[in-house]
Coordinates of C-alpha atoms in Angstrom, one line a residue:
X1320 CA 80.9 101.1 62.6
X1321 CA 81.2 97.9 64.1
X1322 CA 83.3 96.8 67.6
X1323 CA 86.0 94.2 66.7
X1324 CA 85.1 91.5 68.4
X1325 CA 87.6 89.6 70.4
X1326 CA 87.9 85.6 72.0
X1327 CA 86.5 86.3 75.7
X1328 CA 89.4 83.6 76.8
X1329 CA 93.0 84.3 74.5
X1330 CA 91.7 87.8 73.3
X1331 CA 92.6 86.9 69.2
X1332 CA 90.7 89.1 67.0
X1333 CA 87.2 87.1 65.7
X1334 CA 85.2 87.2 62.6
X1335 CA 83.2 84.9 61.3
X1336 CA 85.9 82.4 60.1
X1337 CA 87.3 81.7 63.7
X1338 CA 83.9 81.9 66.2
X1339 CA 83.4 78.8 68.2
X1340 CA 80.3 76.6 67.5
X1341 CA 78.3 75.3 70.8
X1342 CA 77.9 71.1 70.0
X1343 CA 74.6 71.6 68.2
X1344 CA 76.4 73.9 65.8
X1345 CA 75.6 76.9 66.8
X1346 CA 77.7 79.6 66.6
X1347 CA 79.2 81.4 69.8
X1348 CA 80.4 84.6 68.6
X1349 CA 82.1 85.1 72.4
X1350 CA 85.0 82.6 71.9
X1351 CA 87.2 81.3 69.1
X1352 CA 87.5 77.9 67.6
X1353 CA 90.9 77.3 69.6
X1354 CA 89.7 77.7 73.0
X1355 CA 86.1 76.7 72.8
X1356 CA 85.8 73.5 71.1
X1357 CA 82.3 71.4 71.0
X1358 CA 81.3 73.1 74.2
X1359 CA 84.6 72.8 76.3
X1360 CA 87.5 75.0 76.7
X1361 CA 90.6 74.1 76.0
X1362 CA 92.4 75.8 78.6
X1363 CA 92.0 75.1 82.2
X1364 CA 93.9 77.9 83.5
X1365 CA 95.2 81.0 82.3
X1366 CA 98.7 79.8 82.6
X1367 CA 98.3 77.0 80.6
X1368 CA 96.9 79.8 77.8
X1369 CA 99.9 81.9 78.3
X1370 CA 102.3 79.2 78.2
X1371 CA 101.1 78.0 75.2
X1372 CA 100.7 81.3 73.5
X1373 CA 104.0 82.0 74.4
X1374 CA 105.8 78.8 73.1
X1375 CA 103.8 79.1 70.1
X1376 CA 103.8 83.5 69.1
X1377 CA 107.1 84.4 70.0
X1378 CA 109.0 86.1 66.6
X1379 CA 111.9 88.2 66.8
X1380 CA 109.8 90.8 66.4
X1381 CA 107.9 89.7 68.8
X1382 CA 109.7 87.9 71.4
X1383 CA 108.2 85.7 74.7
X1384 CA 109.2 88.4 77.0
X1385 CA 106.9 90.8 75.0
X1386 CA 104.3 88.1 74.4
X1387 CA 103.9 87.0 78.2
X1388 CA 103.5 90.5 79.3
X1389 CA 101.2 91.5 77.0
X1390 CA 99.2 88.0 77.8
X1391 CA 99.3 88.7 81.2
X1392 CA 97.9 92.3 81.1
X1393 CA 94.8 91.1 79.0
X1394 CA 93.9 87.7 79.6
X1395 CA 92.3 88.3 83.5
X1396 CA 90.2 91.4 81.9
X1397 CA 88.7 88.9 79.8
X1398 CA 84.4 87.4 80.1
X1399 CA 85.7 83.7 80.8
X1400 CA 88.9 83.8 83.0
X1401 CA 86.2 86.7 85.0
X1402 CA 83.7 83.7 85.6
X1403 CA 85.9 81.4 86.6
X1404 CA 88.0 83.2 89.5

């Protein structure tokens, strides 16, 4: 059985509709298509992710409380916010 594979910057679930593509097309299977566009991130801190995950996620179910926490826990474990501390 296969690992899911996660985005290495937001930590979204991937498959093979939402990996990133380098600028020569290929495909990076370690980001999705949000935060790695054409060979850039999208983010520039991992506040400016949360924020905006925040503003855009929160549900009733799911409210921003609930969303920043869980942002906050994950997002520093993850590949690319690891490289650029």
């Amino acid at each position: 059985m296969d690992s899911m594979k996660i985005c290495q910057c937001c930590g979204m679930p991937l498959d093979e509709t939402t990996f990133s593509r380098e600028p020569d097309g290929t495909v990076n299977e370690d980001y999705c298509k949000w935060c790695y566009v054409d060979g850039k991130f999208t983010y520039e801190s991992k506040e400016q992710l949360i924020d905006f995950c925040v503003a855009h996620l929160a549900t009733p179910e799911w409210p921003a409380e609930q969303i920043r926490a869980h942002m906050e826990a994950v997002v520093p474990t993850l590949k690319h916010w690891k490289q650029v501390e």
